[in-house]
């Protein structure tokens, strides 16, 4: 008993050093050398300032932008406070929220069915993607706001649509942040509108 | 549901099939202390560890000494984790200057990670320093997995060894688990995850100047939204945001490989920094099942009956497939209560279905697959919120845990769990033909069956006992987020997950309260150690027994009949115990949802 207690203490210390400190530091060191961009979060910079991460969503609610999904991360797209709504399928709060969103979206684009991911909150609250259907739904509004044709807008959407990995893994998706950044650089919004 | 979705599920199962034998052979060699190709690199580290900790690697332990060593190690390392959280403000690698963790939460978290549960009553990115994450939480991801594997190996030895008093050396099994089975793969796997975009750094959180300034509800100092006299919320403009960072990949990989499941971030494997692409998702899913699938082959190999290992594998694979099919079907159907203008149908342009609490890159198929896998095993990582699943889609994860997570199961825990069911299965088969049951040449006697029943009974006792108290007392019900039958499901899931050392949650339930922290902590400790002790007792008892050669009256454990009987026993024991509770939670909610009722 006493010998095993001494060993338990020493074993905790020794393995903590090996598995809890040396191992993650070694992985950090190697990762920094071979995948520096990925290891640091694929940050996007403009004018020496970080303006986002390519794989984390941002809110985007102005009419000239493609909108992201609903977010329950903090007070919305808070990348230091990830999370979902956890609302259950029979919760009135969920049904009521979807009904309100549906009504305002139908006013924006009458007669079109609303893709489900546009009115539901993601799991992380930081989902960088929307479905191609949700992007298509928003093309008329964005084109109108930017004074360009729907076809021009659609071309950019297609360019930022990612297929299934290796042709079969995951789902087809559109990266909202990258799409909006390219919209801004190709067809900037008039300053007065912002 | 789509052909592509089914193909991804089938592809995953084929990967697990392919890894079973190599992994099983490797582990058998490691624990028989035979040569492996990793020895030149690992033997020196192993010897060094024994020297500094005073371990005699040739010392053999009786089951009682083994249990004492295991308990001492768990107690000491749990205490260290508790103190580390309390003192993290004074420890290094804390660029965000996070304060020490409150006592009740620190106890719950220490119990949670020591027991391989990884139940989390906190958000990682706002509560835990990098040091606590690495040296406390990720460290326990290693050693709690290693303890589980060690116990499974001891049980297998009990079957394989004959007329001996000892069952191995705990310290040797622990160290060999860590060094051979866990660490090398994690280094490679962590880098593979980084290549997909899982972050790995020690820098402070980044500040981002938003592309479009964001309107948010203004909140007061307590986080409550500020409202105008007419009831409308006061809005606030945000121009900058913080991005949480950290040494994620090194923790992410052991979190799945050791079926721990505790996320670095609150959103767990739904967070793009933990699980950025469909490939990282597949790697993580593969990790959850790989060791446990391999252990079925280790069981067959060490006991000289590989076909028995495959018969157990088949039972697990069938139960897995049934579970994933139900979840996929239920989630793909969507939520019938949503207004008619919402398109939930699957098409080329969207995966459709019930997308609340799910990520676009995973869609319905991969989220349903993940929910099934993480609860078949005792992993508990999530890539979509189970609380927002449809009632039947969310019932499958709950049932998986209620079946004691023996569908491949947690590393080690799944194997020793299924061995209990096998003991019961051969016992029942023996009763049917009126003979003393035998299992792989060992007579199963009253003592063994009593210990097995102890395991089977303690589990529902803590789940149903604590759930019942929480369902009738204010301190229990005030934590509920979703009213109606779903609220009961939240409570039931909470204690089931903690007793099963799973760690996933119907996370709407606010469990960071004195009651849930304390009751949950006790549940996890009971669910771990009161299971392991009778398990070790059976192993010790089996190891002492003589080998009885198979005769014409022996029930063969290598046939489809055995597989069917094992599935039957697992389902009957689970259903008899939990059906009444399930019918008041998810089943009732499903019927009410079909009738158009909301809460």
JSON list of N, CA and C in Angstrom, two decimals, chain B residues 305-346:
[
{"chain": "B", "resi": 305, "resn": "UNK", "atom": "N", "xyz": [-9.02, -17.80, -29.37]},
{"chain": "B", "resi": 305, "resn": "UNK", "atom": "CA", "xyz": [-10.22, -18.04, -30.15]},
{"chain": "B", "resi": 305, "resn": "UNK", "atom": "C", "xyz": [-10.58, -16.79, -30.97]},
{"chain": "B", "resi": 306, "resn": "UNK", "atom": "N", "xyz": [-9.80, -16.54, -32.04]},
{"chain": "B", "resi": 306, "resn": "UNK", "atom": "CA", "xyz": [-10.06, -15.34, -32.84]},
{"chain": "B", "resi": 306, "resn": "UNK", "atom": "C", "xyz": [-11.50, -15.26, -33.34]},
{"chain": "B", "resi": 307, "resn": "UNK", "atom": "N", "xyz": [-12.09, -16.41, -33.63]},
{"chain": "B", "resi": 307, "resn": "UNK", "atom": "CA", "xyz": [-13.46, -16.35, -34.14]},
{"chain": "B", "resi": 307, "resn": "UNK", "atom": "C", "xyz": [-14.43, -15.82, -33.09]},
{"chain": "B", "resi": 308, "resn": "UNK", "atom": "N", "xyz": [-14.12, -16.05, -31.81]},
{"chain": "B", "resi": 308, "resn": "UNK", "atom": "CA", "xyz": [-14.97, -15.49, -30.77]},
{"chain": "B", "resi": 308, "resn": "UNK", "atom": "C", "xyz": [-14.89, -13.96, -30.79]},
{"chain": "B", "resi": 309, "resn": "UNK", "atom": "N", "xyz": [-13.66, -13.45, -30.98]},
{"chain": "B", "resi": 309, "resn": "UNK", "atom": "CA", "xyz": [-13.50, -12.00, -31.09]},
{"chain": "B", "resi": 309, "resn": "UNK", "atom": "C", "xyz": [-14.36, -11.44, -32.20]},
{"chain": "B", "resi": 310, "resn": "UNK", "atom": "N", "xyz": [-14.38, -12.11, -33.34]},
{"chain": "B", "resi": 310, "resn": "UNK", "atom": "CA", "xyz": [-15.19, -11.63, -34.47]},
{"chain": "B", "resi": 310, "resn": "UNK", "atom": "C", "xyz": [-16.68, -11.74, -34.19]},
{"chain": "B", "resi": 311, "resn": "UNK", "atom": "N", "xyz": [-17.08, -12.78, -33.43]},
{"chain": "B", "resi": 311, "resn": "UNK", "atom": "CA", "xyz": [-18.50, -12.92, -33.10]},
{"chain": "B", "resi": 311, "resn": "UNK", "atom": "C", "xyz": [-18.96, -11.74, -32.24]},
{"chain": "B", "resi": 312, "resn": "UNK", "atom": "N", "xyz": [-18.07, -11.30, -31.32]},
{"chain": "B", "resi": 312, "resn": "UNK", "atom": "CA", "xyz": [-18.39, -10.12, -30.50]},
{"chain": "B", "resi": 312, "resn": "UNK", "atom": "C", "xyz": [-18.42, -8.88, -31.38]},
{"chain": "B", "resi": 313, "resn": "UNK", "atom": "N", "xyz": [-17.44, -8.78, -32.27]},
{"chain": "B", "resi": 313, "resn": "UNK", "atom": "CA", "xyz": [-17.37, -7.63, -33.19]},
{"chain": "B", "resi": 313, "resn": "UNK", "atom": "C", "xyz": [-18.68, -7.52, -33.98]},
{"chain": "B", "resi": 314, "resn": "UNK", "atom": "N", "xyz": [-19.16, -8.67, -34.47]},
{"chain": "B", "resi": 314, "resn": "UNK", "atom": "CA", "xyz": [-20.38, -8.67, -35.30]},
{"chain": "B", "resi": 314, "resn": "UNK", "atom": "C", "xyz": [-21.57, -8.14, -34.51]},
{"chain": "B", "resi": 315, "resn": "UNK", "atom": "N", "xyz": [-21.69, -8.58, -33.25]},
{"chain": "B", "resi": 315, "resn": "UNK", "atom": "CA", "xyz": [-22.81, -8.10, -32.42]},
{"chain": "B", "resi": 315, "resn": "UNK", "atom": "C", "xyz": [-22.74, -6.58, -32.30]},
{"chain": "B", "resi": 316, "resn": "UNK", "atom": "N", "xyz": [-21.53, -6.07, -32.08]},
{"chain": "B", "resi": 316, "resn": "UNK", "atom": "CA", "xyz": [-21.36, -4.63, -31.93]},
{"chain": "B", "resi": 316, "resn": "UNK", "atom": "C", "xyz": [-21.71, -3.91, -33.23]},
{"chain": "B", "resi": 317, "resn": "UNK", "atom": "N", "xyz": [-21.21, -4.43, -34.35]},
{"chain": "B", "resi": 317, "resn": "UNK", "atom": "CA", "xyz": [-21.43, -3.77, -35.64]},
{"chain": "B", "resi": 317, "resn": "UNK", "atom": "C", "xyz": [-22.93, -3.72, -35.97]},
{"chain": "B", "resi": 318, "resn": "UNK", "atom": "N", "xyz": [-23.65, -4.79, -35.65]},
{"chain": "B", "resi": 318, "resn": "UNK", "atom": "CA", "xyz": [-25.09, -4.82, -35.95]},
{"chain": "B", "resi": 318, "resn": "UNK", "atom": "C", "xyz": [-25.81, -3.75, -35.11]},
{"chain": "B", "resi": 319, "resn": "UNK", "atom": "N", "xyz": [-25.50, -3.69, -33.82]},
{"chain": "B", "resi": 319, "resn": "UNK", "atom": "CA", "xyz": [-26.14, -2.69, -32.97]},
{"chain": "B", "resi": 319, "resn": "UNK", "atom": "C", "xyz": [-25.77, -1.28, -33.41]},
{"chain": "B", "resi": 320, "resn": "UNK", "atom": "N", "xyz": [-24.52, -1.10, -33.84]},
{"chain": "B", "resi": 320, "resn": "UNK", "atom": "CA", "xyz": [-24.11, 0.22, -34.35]},
{"chain": "B", "resi": 320, "resn": "UNK", "atom": "C", "xyz": [-24.96, 0.60, -35.55]},
{"chain": "B", "resi": 321, "resn": "UNK", "atom": "N", "xyz": [-25.12, -0.34, -36.47]},
{"chain": "B", "resi": 321, "resn": "UNK", "atom": "CA", "xyz": [-25.81, -0.02, -37.71]},
{"chain": "B", "resi": 321, "resn": "UNK", "atom": "C", "xyz": [-27.28, 0.31, -37.47]},
{"chain": "B", "resi": 322, "resn": "UNK", "atom": "N", "xyz": [-27.91, -0.44, -36.57]},
{"chain": "B", "resi": 322, "resn": "UNK", "atom": "CA", "xyz": [-29.30, -0.14, -36.24]},
{"chain": "B", "resi": 322, "resn": "UNK", "atom": "C", "xyz": [-29.41, 1.27, -35.67]},
{"chain": "B", "resi": 323, "resn": "UNK", "atom": "N", "xyz": [-28.52, 1.61, -34.76]},
{"chain": "B", "resi": 323, "resn": "UNK", "atom": "CA", "xyz": [-28.57, 2.92, -34.12]},
{"chain": "B", "resi": 323, "resn": "UNK", "atom": "C", "xyz": [-28.38, 4.05, -35.11]},
{"chain": "B", "resi": 324, "resn": "UNK", "atom": "N", "xyz": [-27.36, 3.94, -35.96]},
{"chain": "B", "resi": 324, "resn": "UNK", "atom": "CA", "xyz": [-27.07, 5.04, -36.89]},
{"chain": "B", "resi": 324, "resn": "UNK", "atom": "C", "xyz": [-28.21, 5.17, -37.91]},
{"chain": "B", "resi": 325, "resn": "UNK", "atom": "N", "xyz": [-28.83, 4.07, -38.27]},
{"chain": "B", "resi": 325, "resn": "UNK", "atom": "CA", "xyz": [-29.94, 4.13, -39.23]},
{"chain": "B", "resi": 325, "resn": "UNK", "atom": "C", "xyz": [-31.11, 4.91, -38.66]},
{"chain": "B", "resi": 326, "resn": "UNK", "atom": "N", "xyz": [-31.45, 4.63, -37.41]},
{"chain": "B", "resi": 326, "resn": "UNK", "atom": "CA", "xyz": [-32.59, 5.32, -36.79]},
{"chain": "B", "resi": 326, "resn": "UNK", "atom": "C", "xyz": [-32.29, 6.82, -36.67]},
{"chain": "B", "resi": 327, "resn": "UNK", "atom": "N", "xyz": [-31.09, 7.16, -36.20]},
{"chain": "B", "resi": 327, "resn": "UNK", "atom": "CA", "xyz": [-30.77, 8.58, -36.03]},
{"chain": "B", "resi": 327, "resn": "UNK", "atom": "C", "xyz": [-30.78, 9.31, -37.36]},
{"chain": "B", "resi": 328, "resn": "UNK", "atom": "N", "xyz": [-30.15, 8.70, -38.36]},
{"chain": "B", "resi": 328, "resn": "UNK", "atom": "CA", "xyz": [-30.07, 9.33, -39.68]},
{"chain": "B", "resi": 328, "resn": "UNK", "atom": "C", "xyz": [-31.48, 9.55, -40.23]},
{"chain": "B", "resi": 329, "resn": "UNK", "atom": "N", "xyz": [-32.33, 8.52, -40.12]},
{"chain": "B", "resi": 329, "resn": "UNK", "atom": "CA", "xyz": [-33.70, 8.63, -40.61]},
{"chain": "B", "resi": 329, "resn": "UNK", "atom": "C", "xyz": [-34.45, 9.74, -39.88]},
{"chain": "B", "resi": 330, "resn": "UNK", "atom": "N", "xyz": [-34.34, 9.75, -38.55]},
{"chain": "B", "resi": 330, "resn": "UNK", "atom": "CA", "xyz": [-35.10, 10.72, -37.76]},
{"chain": "B", "resi": 330, "resn": "UNK", "atom": "C", "xyz": [-34.65, 12.15, -38.05]},
{"chain": "B", "resi": 331, "resn": "UNK", "atom": "N", "xyz": [-33.34, 12.37, -38.16]},
{"chain": "B", "resi": 331, "resn": "UNK", "atom": "CA", "xyz": [-32.85, 13.74, -38.37]},
{"chain": "B", "resi": 331, "resn": "UNK", "atom": "C", "xyz": [-33.10, 14.20, -39.80]},
{"chain": "B", "resi": 332, "resn": "UNK", "atom": "N", "xyz": [-33.03, 13.28, -40.76]},
{"chain": "B", "resi": 332, "resn": "UNK", "atom": "CA", "xyz": [-33.25, 13.66, -42.16]},
{"chain": "B", "resi": 332, "resn": "UNK", "atom": "C", "xyz": [-34.71, 14.05, -42.40]},
{"chain": "B", "resi": 333, "resn": "UNK", "atom": "N", "xyz": [-35.63, 13.50, -41.61]},
{"chain": "B", "resi": 333, "resn": "UNK", "atom": "CA", "xyz": [-37.05, 13.86, -41.78]},
{"chain": "B", "resi": 333, "resn": "UNK", "atom": "C", "xyz": [-37.31, 15.30, -41.40]},
{"chain": "B", "resi": 334, "resn": "UNK", "atom": "N", "xyz": [-36.47, 15.87, -40.55]},
{"chain": "B", "resi": 334, "resn": "UNK", "atom": "CA", "xyz": [-36.65, 17.26, -40.16]},
{"chain": "B", "resi": 334, "resn": "UNK", "atom": "C", "xyz": [-37.65, 17.42, -39.04]},
{"chain": "B", "resi": 335, "resn": "UNK", "atom": "N", "xyz": [-38.00, 18.68, -38.80]},
{"chain": "B", "resi": 335, "resn": "UNK", "atom": "CA", "xyz": [-38.90, 19.01, -37.70]},
{"chain": "B", "resi": 335, "resn": "UNK", "atom": "C", "xyz": [-40.26, 19.41, -38.26]},
{"chain": "B", "resi": 336, "resn": "UNK", "atom": "N", "xyz": [-41.33, 18.60, -38.06]},
{"chain": "B", "resi": 336, "resn": "UNK", "atom": "CA", "xyz": [-42.63, 18.88, -38.67]},
{"chain": "B", "resi": 336, "resn": "UNK", "atom": "C", "xyz": [-43.29, 20.14, -38.11]},
{"chain": "B", "resi": 337, "resn": "UNK", "atom": "N", "xyz": [-42.77, 20.67, -37.00]},
{"chain": "B", "resi": 337, "resn": "UNK", "atom": "CA", "xyz": [-43.41, 21.83, -36.39]},
{"chain": "B", "resi": 337, "resn": "UNK", "atom": "C", "xyz": [-42.95, 23.15, -37.03]},
{"chain": "B", "resi": 338, "resn": "UNK", "atom": "N", "xyz": [-41.90, 23.11, -37.84]},
{"chain": "B", "resi": 338, "resn": "UNK", "atom": "CA", "xyz": [-41.43, 24.35, -38.47]},
{"chain": "B", "resi": 338, "resn": "UNK", "atom": "C", "xyz": [-42.47, 24.82, -39.49]},
{"chain": "B", "resi": 339, "resn": "UNK", "atom": "N", "xyz": [-42.56, 26.16, -39.71]},
{"chain": "B", "resi": 339, "resn": "UNK", "atom": "CA", "xyz": [-43.57, 26.66, -40.65]},
{"chain": "B", "resi": 339, "resn": "UNK", "atom": "C", "xyz": [-43.37, 26.14, -42.06]},
{"chain": "B", "resi": 340, "resn": "UNK", "atom": "N", "xyz": [-44.47, 26.13, -42.83]},
{"chain": "B", "resi": 340, "resn": "UNK", "atom": "CA", "xyz": [-44.46, 25.50, -44.15]},
{"chain": "B", "resi": 340, "resn": "UNK", "atom": "C", "xyz": [-43.51, 26.13, -45.15]},
{"chain": "B", "resi": 341, "resn": "UNK", "atom": "N", "xyz": [-43.17, 27.42, -44.97]},
{"chain": "B", "resi": 341, "resn": "UNK", "atom": "CA", "xyz": [-42.30, 28.07, -45.95]},
{"chain": "B", "resi": 341, "resn": "UNK", "atom": "C", "xyz": [-40.86, 27.60, -45.88]},
{"chain": "B", "resi": 342, "resn": "UNK", "atom": "N", "xyz": [-40.51, 26.83, -44.86]},
{"chain": "B", "resi": 342, "resn": "UNK", "atom": "CA", "xyz": [-39.13, 26.38, -44.69]},
{"chain": "B", "resi": 342, "resn": "UNK", "atom": "C", "xyz": [-38.93, 25.07, -45.44]},
{"chain": "B", "resi": 343, "resn": "UNK", "atom": "N", "xyz": [-37.90, 25.05, -46.29]},
{"chain": "B", "resi": 343, "resn": "UNK", "atom": "CA", "xyz": [-37.62, 23.86, -47.10]},
{"chain": "B", "resi": 343, "resn": "UNK", "atom": "C", "xyz": [-36.64, 22.95, -46.36]},
{"chain": "B", "resi": 344, "resn": "UNK", "atom": "N", "xyz": [-37.13, 21.79, -45.89]},
{"chain": "B", "resi": 344, "resn": "UNK", "atom": "CA", "xyz": [-36.27, 20.85, -45.16]},
{"chain": "B", "resi": 344, "resn": "UNK", "atom": "C", "xyz": [-35.91, 19.64, -45.99]},
{"chain": "B", "resi": 345, "resn": "UNK", "atom": "N", "xyz": [-36.32, 19.66, -47.29]},
{"chain": "B", "resi": 345, "resn": "UNK", "atom": "CA", "xyz": [-36.05, 18.49, -48.13]},
{"chain": "B", "resi": 345, "resn": "UNK", "atom": "C", "xyz": [-34.59, 18.46, -48.57]},
{"chain": "B", "resi": 346, "resn": "UNK", "atom": "N", "xyz": [-34.07, 17.26, -48.74]},
{"chain": "B", "resi": 346, "resn": "UNK", "atom": "CA", "xyz": [-32.70, 17.12, -49.23]},
{"chain": "B", "resi": 346, "resn": "UNK", "atom": "C", "xyz": [-32.70, 17.40, -50.72]}
]
